[in-house]
Amino acid sequence: MIIGLDVGGTHTDVVLLGPEGVLARTKEVTDQENLVDTVLRGVDGVLGDIDPGKITRVVLSTTLTTNSVIRNTLTPVGMVVAAGPGMDPELHAIGPSFHVVKGALDHRGAEIAALDKEAVKKAFALIREKGIRAIGLVTKFSVRNPSHEEVIEKAAKGLFDTVFCGHRLSGVLNFPRRIASCWLNAGVHDAFSSFSKAVKEAFQARGIIAPVHVLKADGGTFSLDAALECPGETVLSGPSASVMGAIPHAPSAKDVLVLDIGGTTTDMAVLIDKVPVLEPLGAEVGGVKTLFRALKSVSIGLGGDSELKLKGKELLIGPDRKGPALCLGGPVPTPTDAMAVLGFFEGGDRAAALKGMETLGRDLGMETEAVSRFVLKSLCEKIRDAAFSMVDGINARPVYTLHEMLEGYVVKPEALLVMGGPAAVLAPGLGEACGLESSAVPDWGVANAIGAALARTTCAVTVLADTQRGFVRAPEEGYSAEAPIAFNMDDAIALAKKLVREKALRLGADVKGLEVEVLEAQEFSMMRGYRRAGRNIRVRAQVKPGLIRNGGIV
């Protein structure tokens, strides 16, 4: 049996899955100040009298990293950066103590300026003076040659509690995003480490000895232990749970809009022939642009508990959430109250909802039921506008899915899949507003938790070879070896597949059904005079994302 948890901003959804499907489900109010307690309440809610020893897998998505960025509660991080000629790193300064030191590599990884070790020591001293115990180390082109970062890392040993190097986070070139990724990773590490330790201890106390996995932004999972090495990858894991939960129900050969409507926000994404669209450059949250692989998603401040208020005669919905709906003891009217008035929501105090919507209707010159219908129609139209804007943004650039780049492809949504608490109520109105076939997915209230539970363990590896200089490297893996002049593309692909399989098993993947695919394979000849002096080869391979098969569930 598998437990899946989706820890959202308002509610935490939890499911228990067996070969026959969903065995139990629950929804808990999320306590942002104590996520561990929220997780445990959810687990207790679905376990009941079931023997915890029968649980074989636990997967959770968490808002911890995303909230740490948005609420500015990251651990203070000092940054030491070296770039050399060209871009001024100060343009991308981040954190309370950002230091640039001399030292440079060229685009092939050859040293063109020695690292200033004295400047590194001075930077460390200034960072420590501020009481900062976490640092990020980034040098330009470190994925081609990590030696400068490794020298700085060695010098930092014993001086700081948390140290992260940029070259281990991604094999993709992008200096500004690498700086931001390293800062975020170091900043969230302490909080994630505490969360991880508390979850492990609590599960063990309940007799759950199954491996615990965390959902990543790209819709894959890795073990809780592996997540400590790169907690930044858990950013935006909530929206990815929604996407994974929609995949089994998406029609083939169609572009589908996925809408997950929660209490505070609506998460939106796109599937192309059941495959999620990818954010090509990496996840972005709270204005921080990273290299962490992520599904393309957009979150907007519209949900069932969004505040309803008037600006003159204009109805405003969200983005603020002042608390639960009036019918559940909240302070202001919300779309949930409109549903309660119309008989779509049976929980709570309908009289309180009626009173709030009556006041709103009086100011708009509308009867209570009429204004309630107007609220839901307006909510659907605002979600439609945001969804179509997201699609326009996707089409403004080359379209990438998890498996490939679709050159010249234009996304044209043909259907809607809706999930979240109000999915069954809003799906018809959303379909009408969008002019599309629309339906609520089965188990719409916990589909995101099901998606988290069934997501595969995924990872990617980049192999870089320069036969003229005689090396082959996989920067994220710390792999480096000599490359003979005869080293070719086939050799690089074989090495990339080997390394990605090994990495997947370390991250907690099941050896059965481990599918590896090559995402990118490029080769350039390096000439000296009129003769080829060597090859420059780049290969990127990944474990194919998707859903595990658990009896008859998928």
Short mmCIF file of C-alpha atoms in Angstrom, two decimals, residues 70-366:
data_model
loop_
_atom_site.label_atom_id
_atom_site.label_comp_id
_atom_site.label_asym_id
_atom_site.label_seq_id
_atom_site.Cartn_x
_atom_site.Cartn_y
_atom_site.Cartn_z
CA ILE A 70 7.81 33.77 -0.73
CA ARG A 71 7.72 34.52 3.02
CA ASN A 72 11.44 35.41 3.06
CA THR A 73 12.25 32.95 5.84
CA LEU A 74 15.32 31.37 4.24
CA THR A 75 18.44 30.91 6.34
CA PRO A 76 20.85 33.80 5.62
CA VAL A 77 23.35 32.71 2.96
CA GLY A 78 26.70 34.21 2.01
CA MET A 79 27.72 33.91 -1.64
CA VAL A 80 31.24 33.71 -3.06
CA VAL A 81 31.29 34.10 -6.84
CA ALA A 82 34.00 34.25 -9.54
CA ALA A 83 33.24 35.17 -13.14
CA GLY A 84 36.19 36.71 -14.97
CA PRO A 85 35.71 38.83 -18.11
CA GLY A 86 32.24 39.67 -19.41
CA MET A 87 29.12 39.71 -17.27
CA ASP A 88 29.39 41.56 -13.95
CA PRO A 89 28.22 39.15 -11.22
CA GLU A 90 27.12 42.11 -9.10
CA LEU A 91 24.17 42.43 -11.47
CA HIS A 92 22.92 39.16 -10.00
CA ALA A 93 23.86 39.76 -6.36
CA ILE A 94 21.58 37.93 -3.96
CA GLY A 95 21.52 37.42 -0.21
CA PRO A 96 22.90 39.51 2.67
CA SER A 97 26.61 38.96 1.96
CA PHE A 98 27.60 38.66 -1.71
CA HIS A 99 31.28 38.63 -2.64
CA VAL A 100 33.04 38.55 -6.03
CA VAL A 101 36.60 37.22 -6.19
CA LYS A 102 39.10 37.10 -9.04
CA GLY A 103 39.51 33.92 -11.03
CA ALA A 104 38.16 32.77 -14.38
CA LEU A 105 37.61 29.82 -16.72
CA ASP A 106 36.79 29.97 -20.40
CA HIS A 107 33.75 28.31 -22.01
CA ARG A 108 35.68 25.03 -22.37
CA GLY A 109 36.81 25.02 -18.74
CA ALA A 110 40.41 26.15 -19.28
CA GLU A 111 41.77 28.47 -16.60
CA ILE A 112 42.39 31.99 -17.91
CA ALA A 113 42.88 33.69 -14.52
CA ALA A 114 44.06 32.08 -11.30
CA LEU A 115 41.70 32.01 -8.35
CA ASP A 116 42.50 34.71 -5.77
CA LYS A 117 42.67 32.59 -2.64
CA GLU A 118 43.40 35.56 -0.37
CA ALA A 119 40.22 37.28 -1.60
CA VAL A 120 38.32 34.07 -0.80
CA LYS A 121 39.63 34.13 2.78
CA LYS A 122 38.61 37.77 3.18
CA ALA A 123 35.13 36.99 1.84
CA PHE A 124 34.79 34.14 4.33
CA ALA A 125 35.81 36.45 7.19
CA LEU A 126 33.25 39.08 6.20
CA ILE A 127 30.51 36.46 5.93
CA ARG A 128 31.34 34.99 9.33
CA GLU A 129 31.39 38.46 10.91
CA LYS A 130 27.68 38.69 10.08
CA GLY A 131 27.02 35.41 11.87
CA ILE A 132 26.17 33.63 8.60
CA ARG A 133 26.78 29.88 8.72
CA ALA A 134 25.64 28.87 5.22
CA ILE A 135 27.37 29.68 1.94
CA GLY A 136 26.97 29.11 -1.78
CA LEU A 137 29.96 28.89 -4.13
CA VAL A 138 29.58 29.59 -7.85
CA THR A 139 32.17 30.12 -10.57
CA LYS A 140 31.33 30.77 -14.20
CA PHE A 141 31.63 27.68 -16.44
CA SER A 142 32.08 25.45 -13.38
CA VAL A 143 30.12 22.71 -15.18
CA ARG A 144 33.01 22.54 -17.64
CA ASN A 145 35.64 22.59 -14.89
CA PRO A 146 34.67 22.56 -11.20
CA SER A 147 38.24 23.04 -9.91
CA HIS A 148 37.81 26.63 -8.72
CA GLU A 149 34.62 25.80 -6.83
CA GLU A 150 36.28 22.75 -5.31
CA VAL A 151 39.24 24.84 -4.08
CA ILE A 152 36.87 27.34 -2.44
CA GLU A 153 34.83 24.47 -0.97
CA LYS A 154 37.96 22.93 0.57
CA ALA A 155 38.89 26.28 2.12
CA ALA A 156 35.37 26.59 3.61
CA LYS A 157 35.59 23.27 5.43
CA GLY A 158 35.15 23.76 9.16
CA LEU A 159 34.14 27.41 8.79
CA PHE A 160 30.50 26.94 7.78
CA ASP A 161 27.71 24.51 8.62
CA THR A 162 26.18 24.40 5.13
CA VAL A 163 28.18 24.61 1.88
CA PHE A 164 26.80 24.14 -1.65
CA CYS A 165 28.64 24.32 -4.98
CA GLY A 166 26.93 25.47 -8.15
CA HIS A 167 28.31 22.78 -10.46
CA ARG A 168 26.54 20.00 -8.51
CA LEU A 169 23.05 21.48 -8.97
CA SER A 170 22.69 21.26 -12.75
CA GLY A 171 24.74 20.47 -15.85
CA VAL A 172 23.02 23.28 -17.78
CA LEU A 173 24.88 26.53 -18.54
CA ASN A 174 23.27 29.67 -17.09
CA PHE A 175 25.44 31.66 -14.70
CA PRO A 176 22.75 33.99 -13.23
CA ARG A 177 20.33 31.12 -12.59
CA ARG A 178 23.13 29.01 -11.09
CA ILE A 179 23.84 31.77 -8.57
CA ALA A 180 20.16 31.96 -7.60
CA SER A 181 19.83 28.16 -7.45
CA CYS A 182 22.82 27.80 -5.16
CA TRP A 183 21.57 30.58 -2.86
CA LEU A 184 18.09 29.04 -2.62
CA ASN A 185 19.46 25.54 -2.03
CA ALA A 186 21.68 26.69 0.83
CA GLY A 187 18.96 28.91 2.27
CA VAL A 188 16.30 26.22 2.55
CA HIS A 189 18.64 23.44 3.69
CA ASP A 190 18.32 23.98 7.46
CA ALA A 191 14.52 24.13 7.44
CA PHE A 192 14.26 21.12 5.13
CA SER A 193 16.75 19.16 7.25
CA SER A 194 14.67 19.79 10.40
CA PHE A 195 11.47 18.87 8.57
CA SER A 196 13.04 15.69 7.18
CA LYS A 197 14.34 14.58 10.57
CA ALA A 198 11.00 15.22 12.28
CA VAL A 199 9.04 13.34 9.58
CA LYS A 200 11.38 10.33 9.81
CA GLU A 201 11.19 10.15 13.60
CA ALA A 202 7.42 10.53 13.63
CA PHE A 203 6.89 7.85 10.98
CA GLN A 204 9.21 5.45 12.79
CA ALA A 205 7.31 6.06 16.04
CA ARG A 206 4.13 5.01 14.19
CA GLY A 207 5.77 1.86 12.85
CA ILE A 208 6.05 3.11 9.25
CA ILE A 209 9.38 1.85 7.95
CA ALA A 210 8.62 2.27 4.24
CA PRO A 211 10.87 4.58 2.18
CA VAL A 212 9.69 8.19 2.19
CA HIS A 213 9.93 10.16 -1.05
CA VAL A 214 9.43 13.84 -1.86
CA LEU A 215 7.86 15.15 -5.06
CA LYS A 216 10.04 17.44 -7.17
CA ALA A 217 9.08 20.34 -9.39
CA ASP A 218 9.52 18.17 -12.51
CA GLY A 219 6.86 15.66 -11.41
CA GLY A 220 9.37 13.03 -10.30
CA THR A 221 10.37 11.96 -6.81
CA PHE A 222 13.52 11.35 -4.80
CA SER A 223 14.11 9.90 -1.37
CA LEU A 224 13.95 12.13 1.70
CA ASP A 225 17.69 11.55 2.23
CA ALA A 226 18.52 12.48 -1.36
CA ALA A 227 16.38 15.61 -1.04
CA LEU A 228 18.77 16.90 1.62
CA GLU A 229 21.47 17.14 -1.05
CA CYS A 230 19.29 19.39 -3.20
CA PRO A 231 16.19 20.60 -1.32
CA GLY A 232 15.74 23.38 -3.87
CA GLU A 233 14.34 20.79 -6.27
CA THR A 234 11.23 20.51 -4.09
CA VAL A 235 10.18 24.05 -5.02
CA LEU A 236 6.75 24.06 -6.74
CA SER A 237 6.17 20.40 -5.91
CA GLY A 238 2.50 21.21 -5.20
CA PRO A 239 1.62 22.20 -8.78
CA SER A 240 3.50 19.16 -10.10
CA ALA A 241 1.31 16.90 -7.92
CA SER A 242 -1.75 18.34 -9.65
CA VAL A 243 -0.32 17.63 -13.09
CA MET A 244 0.66 14.06 -12.23
CA GLY A 245 -2.81 13.47 -10.81
CA ALA A 246 -4.40 14.60 -14.08
CA ILE A 247 -2.31 12.46 -16.45
CA PRO A 248 -4.28 9.17 -16.10
CA HIS A 249 -7.52 10.95 -17.03
CA ALA A 250 -6.26 13.11 -19.92
CA PRO A 251 -7.40 12.15 -23.43
CA SER A 252 -4.71 11.06 -25.87
CA ALA A 253 -3.63 13.23 -28.81
CA LYS A 254 -5.15 16.39 -27.31
CA ASP A 255 -3.91 19.56 -25.66
CA VAL A 256 -5.49 19.73 -22.21
CA LEU A 257 -5.66 22.51 -19.63
CA VAL A 258 -5.28 21.26 -16.05
CA LEU A 259 -6.81 23.42 -13.31
CA ASP A 260 -6.38 22.62 -9.61
CA ILE A 261 -8.62 24.95 -7.59
CA GLY A 262 -7.67 25.16 -3.93
CA GLY A 263 -8.74 27.40 -1.10
CA THR A 264 -6.15 30.11 -1.75
CA THR A 265 -4.89 29.60 -5.30
CA THR A 266 -5.58 27.90 -8.61
CA ASP A 267 -2.66 26.03 -10.18
CA MET A 268 -2.71 25.75 -13.96
CA ALA A 269 -0.73 23.58 -16.37
CA VAL A 270 -0.89 22.02 -19.84
CA LEU A 271 -0.69 18.41 -21.06
CA ILE A 272 0.14 17.60 -24.68
CA ASP A 273 -0.93 14.05 -25.52
CA LYS A 274 -0.82 13.20 -21.78
CA VAL A 275 2.73 14.64 -21.40
CA PRO A 276 3.31 17.76 -19.24
CA VAL A 277 4.77 20.94 -20.72
CA LEU A 278 8.16 21.77 -19.19
CA GLU A 279 9.52 25.11 -18.02
CA PRO A 280 12.58 25.13 -20.35
CA LEU A 281 14.93 27.31 -18.28
CA GLY A 282 13.95 26.13 -14.80
CA ALA A 283 11.59 26.86 -11.91
CA GLU A 284 10.84 30.44 -10.91
CA VAL A 285 9.29 31.32 -7.55
CA GLY A 286 8.94 34.67 -5.84
CA GLY A 287 10.99 36.31 -8.59
CA VAL A 288 13.91 33.89 -8.04
CA LYS A 289 14.88 32.25 -11.33
CA THR A 290 16.56 28.87 -10.90
CA LEU A 291 17.94 25.95 -12.90
CA PHE A 292 15.78 23.37 -11.12
CA ARG A 293 13.78 21.37 -13.67
CA ALA A 294 10.08 22.11 -13.36
CA LEU A 295 6.79 21.47 -15.08
CA LYS A 296 5.33 24.61 -16.59
CA SER A 297 2.69 25.87 -14.17
CA VAL A 298 1.15 29.15 -13.14
CA SER A 299 -0.46 29.86 -9.78
CA ILE A 300 -3.00 32.66 -9.37
CA GLY A 301 -4.63 34.07 -6.26
CA LEU A 302 -8.11 32.72 -6.96
CA GLY A 303 -9.66 29.93 -4.90
CA GLY A 304 -12.68 28.82 -2.95
CA ASP A 305 -11.72 30.99 0.05
CA SER A 306 -10.70 34.11 -1.92
CA GLU A 307 -11.99 37.34 -0.40
CA LEU A 308 -15.00 38.92 -2.15
CA LYS A 309 -15.21 42.70 -2.01
CA LEU A 310 -16.41 45.66 -4.04
CA LYS A 311 -14.53 48.54 -5.59
CA GLY A 312 -17.39 50.85 -6.39
CA LYS A 313 -19.71 48.57 -8.33
CA GLU A 314 -16.90 46.25 -9.46
CA LEU A 315 -16.66 42.80 -7.88
CA LEU A 316 -13.11 41.86 -6.84
CA ILE A 317 -12.20 38.23 -6.17
CA GLY A 318 -8.90 37.60 -4.38
CA PRO A 319 -5.97 37.51 -4.43
CA ASP A 320 -6.17 37.70 -0.63
CA ARG A 321 -7.54 34.97 1.60
CA LYS A 322 -8.66 36.32 4.96
CA GLY A 323 -9.53 32.90 6.35
CA PRO A 324 -12.20 30.26 5.72
CA ALA A 325 -15.63 31.04 4.25
CA LEU A 326 -18.28 32.78 6.34
CA CYS A 327 -20.20 29.53 6.52
CA LEU A 328 -17.16 27.94 8.18
CA GLY A 329 -16.60 30.75 10.66
CA GLY A 330 -14.52 33.07 8.49
CA PRO A 331 -14.59 36.89 8.47
CA VAL A 332 -15.53 37.77 4.87
CA PRO A 333 -17.67 36.34 2.05
CA THR A 334 -15.99 33.96 -0.41
CA PRO A 335 -16.90 31.88 -3.48
CA THR A 336 -17.50 28.96 -1.09
CA ASP A 337 -20.29 31.01 0.49
CA ALA A 338 -21.80 31.52 -2.96
CA MET A 339 -21.75 27.73 -3.41
CA ALA A 340 -23.40 27.28 0.00
CA VAL A 341 -26.20 29.69 -0.93
CA LEU A 342 -26.87 27.80 -4.17
CA GLY A 343 -26.87 24.42 -2.42
CA PHE A 344 -23.56 23.21 -3.88
CA PHE A 345 -21.78 23.17 -0.51
CA GLU A 346 -23.53 21.49 2.39
CA GLY A 347 -21.02 21.99 5.18
CA GLY A 348 -21.10 24.75 7.76
CA ASP A 349 -23.58 27.51 8.55
CA ARG A 350 -25.63 28.34 5.43
CA ALA A 351 -27.33 31.20 7.29
CA ALA A 352 -23.97 32.98 7.68
CA ALA A 353 -23.31 32.52 3.96
CA LEU A 354 -26.76 33.89 3.11
CA LYS A 355 -26.20 36.97 5.25
CA GLY A 356 -22.83 37.74 3.65
CA MET A 357 -24.03 37.23 0.09
CA GLU A 358 -27.20 39.21 0.81
CA THR A 359 -25.08 42.22 1.83
CA LEU A 360 -22.91 41.85 -1.27
CA GLY A 361 -25.99 41.56 -3.50
CA ARG A 362 -27.64 44.62 -1.95
CA ASP A 363 -24.61 46.77 -2.84
CA LEU A 364 -24.71 45.44 -6.41
CA GLY A 365 -28.50 45.70 -6.73
CA MET A 366 -28.91 41.92 -7.05
#
